[in-house]
Short mmCIF file of C-alpha atoms and ligand atoms in Angstrom, two decimals:
data_model
loop_
_atom_site.label_atom_id
_atom_site.label_comp_id
_atom_site.label_asym_id
_atom_site.label_seq_id
_atom_site.Cartn_x
_atom_site.Cartn_y
_atom_site.Cartn_z
CA MET A 16 -96.68 -6.16 -6.68
CA THR A 17 -98.64 -9.38 -6.16
CA SER A 18 -99.44 -12.30 -4.81
CA VAL A 19 -97.41 -15.81 -6.67
CA TRP A 20 -100.74 -17.95 -5.12
CA SER A 21 -103.85 -16.36 -4.44
CA PRO A 22 -105.88 -15.48 -6.79
CA SER A 23 -106.83 -11.47 -5.80
CA PRO A 24 -106.01 -8.82 -8.09
CA SER A 25 -103.21 -7.19 -8.59
CA PRO A 26 -103.39 -3.00 -6.19
CA ARG A 27 -103.27 -0.63 -8.09
CA PRO A 28 -100.83 2.43 -6.92
CA GLY A 29 -101.64 5.20 -5.45
CA GLU A 30 -100.40 8.76 -6.17
CA PRO A 31 -97.16 9.81 -4.94
CA LEU A 32 -96.59 12.73 -1.69
CA ASP A 33 -96.96 15.32 -3.91
CA GLY A 34 -94.46 18.40 -2.16
CA ASP A 35 -94.17 19.38 1.65
CA THR A 36 -96.85 18.30 3.97
CA THR A 37 -98.05 18.14 7.76
CA ALA A 38 -99.98 14.97 9.66
CA ASP A 39 -100.67 14.68 13.24
CA VAL A 40 -99.00 10.72 12.45
CA VAL A 41 -96.75 9.64 9.79
CA VAL A 42 -96.12 6.19 9.29
CA VAL A 43 -93.78 4.95 7.38
CA GLY A 44 -94.06 1.65 5.48
CA ALA A 45 -97.61 0.26 4.18
CA GLY A 46 -97.28 -3.53 5.23
CA LEU A 47 -99.34 -5.10 7.96
CA SER A 48 -97.71 -3.70 10.49
CA GLY A 49 -97.70 -0.96 9.34
CA LEU A 50 -101.67 -1.48 8.19
CA TRP A 51 -102.68 -2.22 11.79
CA THR A 52 -100.81 0.40 13.35
CA ALA A 53 -103.07 2.51 11.27
CA TYR A 54 -105.89 0.53 11.82
CA TYR A 55 -105.60 1.05 15.68
CA LEU A 56 -104.28 4.48 15.27
CA LEU A 57 -107.74 5.37 13.87
CA GLU A 58 -109.49 3.09 16.39
CA ALA A 59 -107.87 5.48 19.73
CA ASP A 60 -108.74 8.83 17.99
CA ALA A 61 -110.58 8.63 14.95
CA ALA A 62 -110.05 12.69 14.46
CA LEU A 63 -105.94 12.07 13.95
CA ASP A 64 -104.68 12.24 10.83
CA VAL A 65 -103.04 10.12 9.71
CA LEU A 66 -100.80 9.79 6.44
CA VAL A 67 -98.98 6.85 5.02
CA VAL A 68 -95.44 6.69 3.73
CA ASP A 69 -94.37 3.12 1.70
CA ALA A 70 -91.59 3.26 -1.01
CA GLY A 71 -93.31 1.23 -3.10
CA VAL A 72 -97.00 0.43 -3.29
CA ALA A 73 -99.85 -0.09 -0.45
CA GLY A 74 -100.80 -3.56 0.81
CA THR A 75 -98.23 -5.34 -1.25
CA GLY A 76 -95.46 -5.77 1.56
CA ALA A 77 -93.83 -9.43 1.98
CA ALA A 78 -96.87 -10.49 3.99
CA LEU A 79 -98.30 -11.19 0.11
CA ASP A 80 -95.65 -13.67 -0.20
CA GLY A 81 -97.77 -15.25 2.79
CA VAL A 82 -98.33 -18.33 3.27
CA GLY A 83 -101.25 -17.37 5.51
CA ALA A 84 -100.13 -19.09 9.22
CA CYS A 85 -101.93 -16.49 11.51
CA THR A 86 -100.47 -17.74 14.83
CA PRO A 87 -99.89 -16.74 17.75
CA ASP A 88 -96.09 -18.38 17.75
CA LEU A 89 -93.39 -15.76 17.11
CA ARG A 90 -90.98 -17.91 16.08
CA ALA A 91 -88.87 -17.49 19.01
CA PRO A 92 -89.88 -20.63 21.37
CA VAL A 93 -90.23 -19.63 24.91
CA ASP A 94 -87.72 -20.42 27.04
CA ARG A 95 -86.01 -16.86 24.92
CA LEU A 96 -88.85 -15.33 26.13
CA VAL A 97 -88.44 -16.04 29.16
CA ALA A 98 -84.50 -15.06 28.90
CA ALA A 99 -85.27 -11.53 28.02
CA TYR A 100 -88.91 -10.79 28.82
CA GLY A 101 -88.48 -12.93 32.53
CA ASP A 102 -91.55 -15.15 33.63
CA ASP A 103 -94.07 -13.51 33.68
CA GLY A 104 -93.46 -11.34 30.71
CA ALA A 105 -93.02 -13.96 28.95
CA ARG A 106 -96.46 -15.67 29.93
CA ASP A 107 -98.11 -11.94 29.14
CA LEU A 108 -96.58 -12.36 26.28
CA ARG A 109 -98.07 -15.26 24.75
CA ALA A 110 -101.57 -14.42 26.43
CA ALA A 111 -101.56 -11.39 24.88
CA LEU A 112 -100.92 -13.01 20.85
CA ARG A 113 -102.58 -16.12 21.44
CA ASP A 114 -105.70 -12.93 21.88
CA ALA A 115 -105.02 -11.77 18.57
CA VAL A 116 -106.00 -14.41 17.16
CA VAL A 117 -109.21 -13.60 17.86
CA GLU A 118 -109.25 -10.35 17.35
CA VAL A 119 -107.80 -10.43 13.80
CA GLY A 120 -110.98 -12.60 12.88
CA GLY A 121 -113.22 -9.85 15.47
CA VAL A 122 -111.89 -6.89 12.57
CA LEU A 123 -111.84 -8.81 9.89
CA GLY A 124 -115.37 -10.03 10.43
CA LEU A 125 -116.24 -6.00 12.29
CA GLU A 126 -115.39 -4.47 9.59
CA GLU A 127 -116.51 -7.29 6.88
CA VAL A 128 -113.36 -7.99 5.26
CA GLU A 129 -113.20 -10.93 3.13
CA CYS A 130 -110.47 -13.19 3.46
CA GLY A 131 -110.64 -16.97 3.68
CA PHE A 132 -110.28 -16.25 8.03
CA ARG A 133 -110.22 -19.51 9.86
CA PHE A 134 -109.63 -20.41 12.95
CA GLY A 135 -109.20 -24.02 12.02
CA GLY A 136 -106.54 -24.42 14.78
CA GLU A 137 -102.86 -26.01 14.06
CA VAL A 138 -100.99 -29.81 13.99
CA ARG A 139 -97.60 -30.53 14.88
CA VAL A 140 -95.93 -33.49 13.38
CA ALA A 141 -92.79 -34.92 14.81
CA ARG A 142 -91.24 -36.96 12.29
CA ASN A 143 -87.95 -38.09 14.30
CA ALA A 144 -86.46 -38.90 17.97
CA ALA A 145 -85.44 -35.23 18.09
CA GLN A 146 -88.23 -33.33 17.07
CA VAL A 147 -90.83 -36.17 19.36
CA GLU A 148 -88.71 -34.06 22.39
CA ARG A 149 -89.01 -30.68 20.81
CA LEU A 150 -92.82 -31.37 20.56
CA THR A 151 -92.33 -32.67 24.66
CA THR A 152 -91.48 -29.63 25.38
CA LEU A 153 -93.35 -28.19 23.71
CA VAL A 154 -96.82 -29.49 25.40
CA ASP A 155 -95.35 -29.74 28.88
CA GLU A 156 -93.62 -26.23 28.78
CA GLY A 157 -96.39 -24.46 26.71
CA ARG A 158 -98.58 -25.00 29.44
CA ALA A 159 -96.66 -23.28 32.37
CA TRP A 160 -97.19 -20.23 29.44
CA GLY A 161 -101.28 -20.69 29.40
CA ASP A 162 -100.41 -22.93 25.97
CA GLU A 163 -103.19 -25.64 25.62
CA TRP A 164 -101.06 -28.35 23.22
CA ARG A 165 -103.04 -31.84 23.38
CA LEU A 166 -100.44 -34.23 22.88
CA LEU A 167 -101.96 -36.90 19.78
CA ASP A 168 -101.03 -40.13 19.70
CA PRO A 169 -100.15 -41.17 15.58
CA ALA A 170 -103.70 -42.18 15.33
CA GLU A 171 -105.27 -39.17 16.41
CA VAL A 172 -102.47 -37.17 14.02
CA ALA A 173 -103.57 -39.06 11.61
CA GLU A 174 -108.08 -37.46 12.12
CA HIS A 175 -106.90 -34.06 11.43
CA VAL A 176 -103.68 -35.43 8.31
CA ALA A 177 -102.95 -38.72 6.98
CA SER A 178 -98.45 -37.72 6.61
CA PRO A 179 -96.79 -40.71 7.05
CA GLY A 180 -93.85 -41.06 9.31
CA VAL A 181 -95.15 -39.22 12.57
CA LEU A 182 -94.02 -40.18 15.39
CA ALA A 183 -96.41 -38.28 17.79
CA GLY A 184 -98.34 -35.46 17.64
CA ALA A 185 -99.57 -32.48 19.76
CA TRP A 186 -103.06 -29.59 18.15
CA THR A 187 -104.50 -26.34 19.53
CA ALA A 188 -107.41 -24.98 18.74
CA ASP A 189 -105.47 -21.85 18.87
CA SER A 190 -104.45 -20.86 14.89
CA ALA A 191 -106.19 -19.76 12.50
CA VAL A 192 -105.98 -18.79 8.59
CA LEU A 193 -106.40 -16.46 6.05
CA ASP A 194 -105.11 -15.24 2.21
CA PRO A 195 -102.70 -12.51 3.30
CA ALA A 196 -103.65 -10.45 -0.29
CA ARG A 197 -106.82 -10.45 0.36
CA LEU A 198 -106.19 -9.03 3.99
CA LEU A 199 -103.54 -6.69 3.17
CA ALA A 200 -106.28 -5.10 0.53
CA GLY A 201 -109.12 -5.09 3.17
CA LEU A 202 -106.52 -3.30 5.55
CA VAL A 203 -105.83 -0.18 2.22
CA GLY A 204 -109.46 -0.25 1.92
CA VAL A 205 -110.43 0.05 5.13
CA LEU A 206 -108.22 2.42 6.05
CA ARG A 207 -109.82 4.90 3.20
CA GLY A 208 -112.83 4.87 3.75
CA ARG A 209 -112.08 6.31 6.80
CA GLY A 210 -109.96 9.13 5.44
CA VAL A 211 -106.05 7.73 5.71
CA ARG A 212 -104.05 9.39 3.49
CA PHE A 213 -101.23 6.96 1.39
CA ALA A 214 -97.99 8.24 0.50
CA GLU A 215 -96.47 5.13 -2.61
CA GLN A 216 -94.07 5.21 -4.77
CA THR A 217 -91.96 7.60 -1.78
CA ALA A 218 -89.19 7.05 -0.25
CA PRO A 219 -87.96 7.96 3.54
CA VAL A 220 -85.21 9.17 2.57
CA ARG A 221 -83.95 9.78 5.89
CA VAL A 222 -86.03 9.92 9.33
CA SER A 223 -86.20 13.20 12.12
CA PRO A 224 -87.83 14.66 15.31
CA ARG A 225 -91.39 15.70 14.29
CA ALA A 226 -90.34 15.02 10.37
CA VAL A 227 -89.74 11.86 7.50
CA VAL A 228 -87.78 14.04 4.53
CA THR A 229 -88.76 11.63 1.33
CA ASP A 230 -88.34 12.19 -1.99
CA ARG A 231 -91.46 13.58 -2.93
CA GLY A 232 -90.82 16.14 -0.25
CA ILE A 233 -91.19 16.68 4.35
CA VAL A 234 -94.02 15.62 5.81
CA ARG A 235 -94.02 17.73 9.66
CA ALA A 236 -95.60 15.19 12.09
CA PRO A 237 -95.37 15.16 16.05
CA ARG A 238 -95.50 11.38 15.93
CA ILE A 239 -94.09 9.10 13.31
CA VAL A 240 -93.85 5.19 13.16
CA VAL A 241 -91.27 3.16 11.23
CA ALA A 242 -93.42 -0.27 10.34
CA ALA A 243 -91.30 -1.26 7.70
CA GLU A 244 -89.83 -4.98 7.68
CA THR A 245 -88.45 -4.85 3.97
CA ASP A 246 -86.07 -2.78 5.01
CA ALA A 247 -83.77 -5.45 6.27
CA ALA A 248 -83.11 -6.70 2.72
CA ALA A 249 -81.86 -2.35 2.06
CA GLY A 250 -79.07 -2.99 5.21
CA SER A 251 -80.78 -2.17 8.47
CA PRO A 252 -78.77 -1.71 11.21
CA SER A 253 -81.63 -4.27 13.38
CA LEU A 254 -82.27 -6.30 11.35
CA ALA A 255 -80.56 -8.97 8.59
CA ALA A 256 -82.49 -10.96 5.83
CA VAL A 257 -83.61 -14.24 6.07
CA PRO A 258 -85.36 -15.65 2.43
CA THR A 259 -87.48 -17.26 2.90
CA LEU A 260 -89.61 -19.70 1.22
CA GLY A 261 -92.75 -20.64 0.02
CA LEU A 262 -94.33 -23.31 -2.86
CA ALA A 263 -98.07 -23.64 -3.88
CA THR A 264 -99.38 -26.94 -6.21
CA ASP A 265 -101.66 -26.51 -8.57
CA ALA A 266 -105.59 -28.10 -7.62
CA LEU A 267 -105.23 -30.98 -5.62
CA ASP A 268 -108.31 -33.70 -6.84
CA ALA A 269 -111.05 -35.05 -4.61
CA ALA A 270 -108.96 -38.64 -4.08
CA ALA A 271 -106.27 -36.66 -3.43
CA TRP A 272 -107.67 -34.83 -0.82
CA ASP A 273 -109.72 -38.10 0.87
CA ARG A 274 -105.72 -39.42 1.46
CA ILE A 275 -104.94 -36.34 2.53
CA GLY A 276 -107.67 -36.05 5.32
CA LEU A 277 -106.20 -31.56 5.55
CA ALA A 278 -109.45 -30.16 6.45
CA PRO A 279 -109.52 -26.16 5.17
CA GLY A 280 -108.31 -23.73 7.71
CA VAL A 281 -106.17 -25.44 9.31
CA LEU A 282 -102.41 -25.85 10.11
CA VAL A 283 -100.02 -28.43 9.93
CA ALA A 284 -95.95 -27.93 10.98
CA ASP A 285 -93.20 -29.45 11.74
CA LEU A 286 -90.43 -29.26 14.93
CA ALA A 287 -87.54 -29.68 12.22
CA HIS A 288 -85.44 -26.44 12.89
CA LEU A 289 -86.08 -24.98 9.22
CA ALA A 290 -89.59 -25.54 10.04
CA VAL A 291 -92.09 -26.44 7.52
CA CYS A 292 -95.50 -25.30 7.59
CA ALA A 293 -98.52 -26.09 5.00
CA ARG A 294 -102.20 -25.08 4.99
CA ARG A 295 -105.44 -25.92 2.10
CA THR A 296 -106.76 -23.18 0.73
CA ASP A 297 -110.08 -22.66 -0.25
CA ASP A 298 -109.71 -23.40 -3.61
CA ASP A 299 -107.38 -26.65 -2.91
CA ARG A 300 -104.22 -26.64 -3.23
CA LEU A 301 -101.75 -27.13 -0.99
CA VAL A 302 -99.22 -24.49 0.01
CA LEU A 303 -95.91 -25.03 1.96
CA THR A 304 -93.63 -22.46 3.66
CA ALA A 305 -90.31 -22.61 5.27
CA THR A 306 -87.51 -20.25 5.89
CA GLY A 307 -83.85 -20.20 5.13
CA THR A 308 -84.65 -23.44 3.36
CA ARG A 309 -84.01 -24.34 -0.82
CA PRO A 310 -86.48 -25.14 -3.55
CA ASP A 311 -85.60 -28.83 -3.53
CA THR A 312 -85.58 -29.08 0.11
CA LEU A 313 -89.14 -28.59 0.09
CA ARG A 314 -90.32 -30.11 -2.70
CA ALA A 315 -88.67 -32.35 -0.53
CA ALA A 316 -90.80 -31.94 2.20
CA LEU A 317 -93.93 -31.86 0.52
CA VAL A 318 -93.51 -35.52 -1.13
CA ALA A 319 -92.71 -36.89 2.31
CA MET A 320 -94.95 -35.45 4.01
CA PHE A 321 -97.92 -35.53 1.71
CA PRO A 322 -97.12 -37.91 -0.73
CA PRO A 323 -101.04 -37.75 -2.52
CA ALA A 324 -98.87 -34.19 -3.42
CA ALA A 325 -96.32 -35.71 -5.82
CA GLY A 326 -96.13 -35.22 -9.42
CA THR A 327 -98.63 -32.10 -9.70
CA ARG A 328 -97.63 -28.50 -10.38
CA GLU A 329 -96.27 -26.55 -8.31
CA LEU A 330 -94.57 -22.88 -8.41
CA THR A 331 -91.59 -21.92 -5.30
CA TRP A 332 -90.97 -18.68 -4.21
CA SER A 333 -88.58 -16.58 -2.22
CA GLY A 334 -89.12 -13.81 -0.13
CA THR A 335 -87.45 -12.72 2.37
CA ASN A 336 -88.16 -11.85 6.56
CA GLY A 337 -85.93 -9.50 8.92
CA VAL A 338 -84.55 -11.58 11.81
CA THR A 339 -83.21 -9.11 14.97
CA ARG A 340 -79.97 -10.09 16.50
CA ASP A 341 -81.05 -11.77 19.67
CA GLY A 342 -83.89 -13.18 17.48
CA LEU A 343 -86.44 -11.85 18.94
CA PRO A 344 -88.85 -8.76 18.51
CA HIS A 345 -89.40 -5.17 19.98
CA VAL A 346 -91.56 -3.11 19.95
CA THR A 347 -90.23 1.38 20.52
CA PHE A 348 -90.98 3.99 20.90
CA ASP A 349 -89.53 7.37 21.90
CA GLU A 350 -90.80 9.43 23.80
CA ALA A 351 -88.92 13.07 23.10
CA SER A 352 -88.27 12.60 19.43
CA GLY A 353 -92.18 10.82 19.30
CA ILE A 354 -90.07 8.05 16.74
CA GLY A 355 -91.78 4.43 17.47
CA SER A 356 -91.30 1.14 15.85
CA VAL A 357 -92.92 -1.50 15.43
CA PRO A 358 -90.81 -5.04 14.94
CA SER A 359 -89.63 -7.56 13.51
CA PHE A 360 -90.85 -10.66 13.68
CA GLY A 361 -88.81 -13.45 12.07
CA GLY A 362 -92.03 -14.93 9.90
CA ALA A 363 -95.01 -14.99 11.91
CA GLU A 364 -96.85 -12.17 11.33
CA ILE A 365 -100.19 -11.47 10.98
CA ALA A 366 -101.27 -11.71 14.70
CA ALA A 367 -97.89 -10.18 16.18
CA ALA A 368 -98.38 -7.35 13.24
CA ASN A 369 -101.82 -6.69 14.65
CA LEU A 370 -100.75 -6.71 18.25
CA ALA A 371 -98.35 -4.12 18.13
CA GLY A 372 -100.33 -2.18 16.08
CA ARG A 373 -102.47 -2.17 19.23
CA THR A 374 -98.86 -1.52 20.87
CA ILE A 375 -97.56 1.30 19.53
CA ALA A 376 -100.93 3.21 18.36
CA ASP A 377 -101.82 3.34 22.19
CA LEU A 378 -97.76 4.37 23.02
CA VAL A 379 -98.61 6.65 20.19
CA THR A 380 -101.97 8.31 21.50
CA GLY A 381 -100.53 8.40 25.38
CA ASP A 382 -102.20 5.46 26.78
CA ARG A 383 -100.27 3.51 28.81
CA SER A 384 -102.54 0.35 28.87
CA ASP A 385 -102.12 -3.40 29.75
CA LEU A 386 -100.80 -3.24 26.13
CA THR A 387 -97.38 -0.65 26.96
CA ARG A 388 -96.67 -2.44 29.56
CA LEU A 389 -95.72 -5.66 27.43
CA ALA A 390 -92.35 -6.87 28.30
CA TRP A 391 -92.00 -6.27 24.20
CA VAL A 392 -91.88 -2.61 24.56
CA GLY A 393 -88.72 -1.40 24.69
CA PRO A 394 -85.13 -0.04 23.85
CA GLY A 395 -84.40 -2.22 20.78
CA ALA A 396 -82.53 -4.86 19.67
CA PRO A 397 -79.12 -4.44 20.04
CA ALA A 398 -77.46 -3.50 15.89
CA TRP A 399 -76.40 -6.35 13.88
CA GLY A 400 -72.61 -5.62 12.57
CA ARG A 401 -71.07 -5.90 8.79
CA SER A 402 -70.77 -9.66 8.96
CA ALA A 403 -74.85 -10.03 9.46
CA PRO A 404 -75.52 -12.15 6.08
CA ALA A 405 -72.63 -14.52 7.10
CA GLN A 406 -73.66 -15.36 10.56
CA VAL A 407 -77.00 -15.61 8.88
CA ALA A 408 -75.76 -18.02 6.24
CA LEU A 409 -74.04 -20.28 9.42
CA ALA A 410 -77.13 -20.46 11.37
CA LEU A 411 -78.87 -21.69 8.00
CA ARG A 412 -76.45 -23.96 7.30
CA ALA A 413 -76.30 -25.02 11.07
CA ALA A 414 -80.09 -25.42 11.52
CA ALA A 415 -80.03 -27.44 7.91
CA TRP A 416 -77.09 -29.66 9.30
CA ALA A 417 -79.14 -30.06 12.56
CA ASP A 418 -82.69 -31.53 11.09
CA SER A 419 -80.29 -33.90 8.30
CA ALA A 420 -78.09 -35.30 11.89
CA GLU A 421 -81.74 -35.65 13.57
CA SER A 422 -83.58 -37.04 11.01
CA LEU A 423 -80.87 -40.14 11.15
CA ASP A 424 -81.42 -40.07 14.52
CA ARG A 425 -77.80 -37.94 15.54
CA THR A 426 -77.38 -35.40 18.02
CA PRO A 427 -75.88 -32.24 16.29
CA ARG A 428 -74.60 -30.63 19.56
CA THR A 429 -72.50 -28.45 17.32
CA ALA A 430 -74.92 -26.74 14.69
CA ARG A 431 -77.41 -26.67 18.20
CA GLN A 432 -74.79 -24.17 20.28
CA VAL A 433 -74.25 -21.57 16.57
CA LEU A 434 -78.16 -21.61 16.39
CA GLU A 435 -78.38 -21.41 20.10
CA ARG A 436 -75.65 -18.27 19.60
CA PHE A 437 -77.71 -16.99 16.05
CA PRO A 438 -81.12 -17.79 16.51
CA VAL A 439 -82.30 -16.82 13.83
CA VAL A 440 -84.84 -19.47 12.88
C1 FAD B 3 -92.53 -17.63 1.79
C2 FAD B 3 -93.20 -16.66 2.75
C3 FAD B 3 -94.55 -16.90 4.01
C4 FAD B 3 -94.71 -16.64 4.49
N1 FAD B 3 -95.92 -17.29 5.95
C5 FAD B 3 -96.25 -16.38 6.57
C6 FAD B 3 -97.13 -16.75 6.83
O1 FAD B 3 -97.88 -17.68 6.72
N2 FAD B 3 -97.54 -15.95 7.83
C7 FAD B 3 -96.89 -14.89 8.90
O2 FAD B 3 -98.15 -14.52 9.83
N3 FAD B 3 -96.37 -14.96 7.94
C8 FAD B 3 -95.06 -15.23 7.07
N4 FAD B 3 -94.87 -14.41 6.42
C9 FAD B 3 -93.82 -13.21 7.29
C10 FAD B 3 -94.80 -11.77 6.50
O3 FAD B 3 -94.59 -12.29 5.61
C11 FAD B 3 -93.79 -10.75 7.22
O4 FAD B 3 -93.14 -11.37 8.09
C12 FAD B 3 -94.43 -9.75 7.57
O5 FAD B 3 -95.34 -8.94 6.02
C13 FAD B 3 -94.06 -8.49 7.31
O6 FAD B 3 -95.03 -7.30 7.36
P1 FAD B 3 -94.41 -5.70 7.30
O7 FAD B 3 -95.16 -5.41 7.55
O8 FAD B 3 -93.21 -5.89 8.78
O9 FAD B 3 -92.89 -5.74 6.29
P2 FAD B 3 -93.50 -5.83 4.62
O10 FAD B 3 -94.93 -6.31 4.69
O11 FAD B 3 -92.96 -6.04 3.67
O12 FAD B 3 -94.28 -4.26 4.56
C14 FAD B 3 -93.13 -3.25 4.64
C15 FAD B 3 -94.20 -1.99 3.53
O13 FAD B 3 -92.96 -1.49 3.55
C16 FAD B 3 -92.07 -0.63 2.86
N5 FAD B 3 -91.12 -0.56 2.67
C17 FAD B 3 -89.78 -1.16 2.85
N6 FAD B 3 -88.31 0.05 3.37
C18 FAD B 3 -89.64 1.30 3.46
C19 FAD B 3 -89.32 2.14 3.58
N7 FAD B 3 -87.45 2.10 3.41
N8 FAD B 3 -89.42 3.42 3.03
C20 FAD B 3 -90.98 3.17 2.38
N9 FAD B 3 -91.87 2.41 2.58
C21 FAD B 3 -90.85 1.19 3.32
C22 FAD B 3 -92.64 -2.24 1.80
O14 FAD B 3 -92.73 -0.96 0.82
C23 FAD B 3 -93.91 -2.03 2.13
O15 FAD B 3 -95.05 -2.31 1.51
C24 FAD B 3 -93.96 -14.78 5.09
C25 FAD B 3 -92.40 -14.18 4.99
C26 FAD B 3 -92.59 -15.90 3.37
C27 FAD B 3 -91.52 -14.59 2.69
#
């Protein structure tokens, strides 16, 4: 599988596991979370024998579907973090996530992974009264959590992006962009160069204390990290599958970009419940993503937010993100069994996966650090019941309903209550 919009070459599948073996640490899943985990395990101890097992091809997980937003945003609003983790826990996690964006850029520079990383910042745009209210909360309450959002009036928004119908905006310098396909390929290359072993096209059948049983043999290891978000689609008890759409236009010409005014490296996102996030690629396309929406809705958002892109050829694709029942990410590590897991981030992955990888590496190597004290380290999310798909569908319908009611300046109380009960977006 290769990225549908990025010009990166398709990764070649590597060798499967060749019978039983041993390792110091087995990482299950060679997506972003697994690759960052392996990277920081070797940073902690270069002599570690790390084996990464993937059911498919290393570096081809859901991140290939991504549009490359590298932000401290977990998609879980701060009030949800505060309710779960307390004031200090939420503040420390926010700070660590902001640092993670910087860390991603630093590692890419250090390891000479060229994937178009740019620290361009992010502009949020509010297009109706309800979105203005959420924007004001974001800016005002964000300060308490160390986030630096600056309120913008429509004229100031237009300095970053010319998008019609914007009532207000906010700006932060804390977000970056990159090409996820090149990031994944680059990380795989770095890890291979450091001696990490990959067993691809190798499906784990069972993860037990000190052993991963696969269809190609058994790997015995004292430490195991499970990092396989796409398991959500396969019915993982802790994750529900939430569909996410992507859209990429053909390259727009200079006149269109003059009218849109968006610089490469800058992210634009609105404050809808099914929020749209967009950016300009290095090859001058517009790429957009939104969770739980339909292709025609995303196309309508493209035209509404960026009229000069109307009429250009575009392609859409869909992927899946795993979402926990409480809508929060959890890093787990059980000392007794030696088994850990890195969380699902509900669609905002690049920086959070980096932080989770660093955190689990510290837990696995026994380094009790500031990271291992972060509030998301704990017992894990409550299991979803069998009705998870129905609950996700209900929440997504409520979100779409709330967005459309808010666009007419109505207050969709019931839909908002459903979203509070099932926090999947
Ligand atoms: C359309 C779309 C747009 C997105 N845009 C962005 C964005 O702009 N910014 C952002 O940060 N995030 C974005 N995301 C989210 C991001 O892509 C995912 O959250 C991220 O890729 C998840 O990383 P992961 O390592 O947890 O899982 P994955 O990337 O899915 O990797 C999991 C790996 O584990 C393997 N695997 C799965 N199950 C098993 C198993 N049982 N055993 C062994 N191996 C297994 C898979 O083959 C895969 O290689 C987007 C997602 C979509 C769908």
